[in-house]
XYZ file of N, CA and C in Angstrom:
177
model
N -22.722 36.859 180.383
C -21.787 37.814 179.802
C -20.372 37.465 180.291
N -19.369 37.532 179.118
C -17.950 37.038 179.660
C -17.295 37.895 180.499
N -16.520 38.159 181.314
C -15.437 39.161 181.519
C -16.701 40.187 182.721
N -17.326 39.782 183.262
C -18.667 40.600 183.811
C -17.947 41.509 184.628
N -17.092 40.321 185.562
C -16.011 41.194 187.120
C -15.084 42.684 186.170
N -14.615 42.593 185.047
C -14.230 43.315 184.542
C -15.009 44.607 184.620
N -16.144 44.477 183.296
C -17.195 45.401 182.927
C -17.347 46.132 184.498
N -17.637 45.457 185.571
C -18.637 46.148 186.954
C -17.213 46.629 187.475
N -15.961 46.457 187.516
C -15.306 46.842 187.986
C -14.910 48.401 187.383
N -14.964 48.464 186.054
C -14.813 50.018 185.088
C -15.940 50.394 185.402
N -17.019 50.400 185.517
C -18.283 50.833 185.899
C -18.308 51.401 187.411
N -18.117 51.064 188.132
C -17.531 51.197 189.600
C -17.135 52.010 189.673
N -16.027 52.188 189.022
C -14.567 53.098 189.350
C -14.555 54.273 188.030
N -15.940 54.105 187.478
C -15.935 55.285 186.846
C -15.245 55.462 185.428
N -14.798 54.126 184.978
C -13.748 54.315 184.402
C -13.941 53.493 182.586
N -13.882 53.959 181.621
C -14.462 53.790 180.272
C -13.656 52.636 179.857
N -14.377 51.916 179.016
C -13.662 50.706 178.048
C -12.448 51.040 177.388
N -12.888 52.524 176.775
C -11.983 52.728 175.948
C -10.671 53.396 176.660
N -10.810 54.046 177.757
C -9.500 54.212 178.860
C -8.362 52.742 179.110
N -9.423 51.744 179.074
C -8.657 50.785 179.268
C -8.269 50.207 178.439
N -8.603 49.983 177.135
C -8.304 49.585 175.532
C -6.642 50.656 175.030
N -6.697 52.177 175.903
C -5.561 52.727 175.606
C -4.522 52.615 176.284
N -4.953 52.397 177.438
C -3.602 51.798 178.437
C -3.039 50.147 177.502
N -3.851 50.028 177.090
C -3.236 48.161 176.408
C -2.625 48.595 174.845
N -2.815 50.023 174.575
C -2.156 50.148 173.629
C -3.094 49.668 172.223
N -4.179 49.211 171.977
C -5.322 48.651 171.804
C -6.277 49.921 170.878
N -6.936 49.812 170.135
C -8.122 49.818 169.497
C -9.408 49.550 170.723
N -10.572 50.600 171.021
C -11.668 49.814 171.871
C -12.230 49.623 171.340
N -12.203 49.083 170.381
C -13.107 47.972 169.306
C -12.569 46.523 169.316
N -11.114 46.984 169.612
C -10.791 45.681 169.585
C -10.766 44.941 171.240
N -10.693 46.181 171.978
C -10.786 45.588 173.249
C -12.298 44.833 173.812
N -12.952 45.302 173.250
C -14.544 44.886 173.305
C -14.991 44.252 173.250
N -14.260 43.607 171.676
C -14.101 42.426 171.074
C -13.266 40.976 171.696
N -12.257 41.708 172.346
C -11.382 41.008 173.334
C -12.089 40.107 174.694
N -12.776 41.355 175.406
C -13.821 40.886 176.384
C -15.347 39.712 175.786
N -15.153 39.280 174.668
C -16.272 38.396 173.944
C -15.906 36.945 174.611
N -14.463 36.817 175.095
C -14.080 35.751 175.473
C -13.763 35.558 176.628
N -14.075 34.424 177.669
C -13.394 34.652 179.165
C -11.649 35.265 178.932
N -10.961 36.007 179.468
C -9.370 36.064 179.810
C -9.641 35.620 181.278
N -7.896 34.610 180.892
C -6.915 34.627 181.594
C -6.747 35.341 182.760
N -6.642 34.872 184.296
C -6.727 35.029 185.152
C -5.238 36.368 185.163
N -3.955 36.059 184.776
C -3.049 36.997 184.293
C -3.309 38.475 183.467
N -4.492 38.285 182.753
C -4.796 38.947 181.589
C -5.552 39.718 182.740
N -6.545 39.460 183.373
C -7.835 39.994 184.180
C -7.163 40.491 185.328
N -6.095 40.180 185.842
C -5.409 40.782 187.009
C -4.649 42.072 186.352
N -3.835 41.911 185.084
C -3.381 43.466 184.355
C -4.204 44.419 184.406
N -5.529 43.774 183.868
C -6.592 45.043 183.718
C -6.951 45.538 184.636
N -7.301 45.050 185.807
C -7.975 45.301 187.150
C -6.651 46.673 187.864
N -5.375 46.235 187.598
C -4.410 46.999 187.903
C -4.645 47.980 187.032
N -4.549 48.092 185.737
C -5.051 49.467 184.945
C -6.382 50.239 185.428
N -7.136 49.549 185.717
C -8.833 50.088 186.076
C -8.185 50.854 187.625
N -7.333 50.618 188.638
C -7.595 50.936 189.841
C -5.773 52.123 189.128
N -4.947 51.966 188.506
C -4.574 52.990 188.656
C -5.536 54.036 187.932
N -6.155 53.963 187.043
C -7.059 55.083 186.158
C -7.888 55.622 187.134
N -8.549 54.906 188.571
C -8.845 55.608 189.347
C -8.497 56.700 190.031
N -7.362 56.394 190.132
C -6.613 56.994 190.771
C -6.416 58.409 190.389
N -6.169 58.258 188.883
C -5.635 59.420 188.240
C -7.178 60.487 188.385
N -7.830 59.893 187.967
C -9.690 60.198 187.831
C -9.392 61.702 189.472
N -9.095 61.263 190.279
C -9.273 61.588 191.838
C -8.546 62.783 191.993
């Protein structure tokens, strides 16, 4: 599965695909679709920063 560190990291932290598809401004259909492909070490570090502030907010 592509993007796995992603997926377990929203899973973790509690935190939905589609939370993170709206922070990107995004469709989570299209973000879903997005994760079909490895990203970009740049791309995967944005998200990881979206996933841990959404934690945050979650708290």
């Amino acid at each position: 599965m592509k993007n796995k560190d992603i997926r377990e990291a929203a899973k973790r932290a509690g935190v939905c695909l589609w939370q993170i598809a709206e922070r990107l401004n995004m469709n989570d259909g299209n973000f879903s679709r997005k994760l079909r492909r490895e990203l970009s070490a740049p791309e995967k570090e944005h998200i990881m920063e979206i996933i841990h502030d959404l934690t945050k907010e979650v708290r």
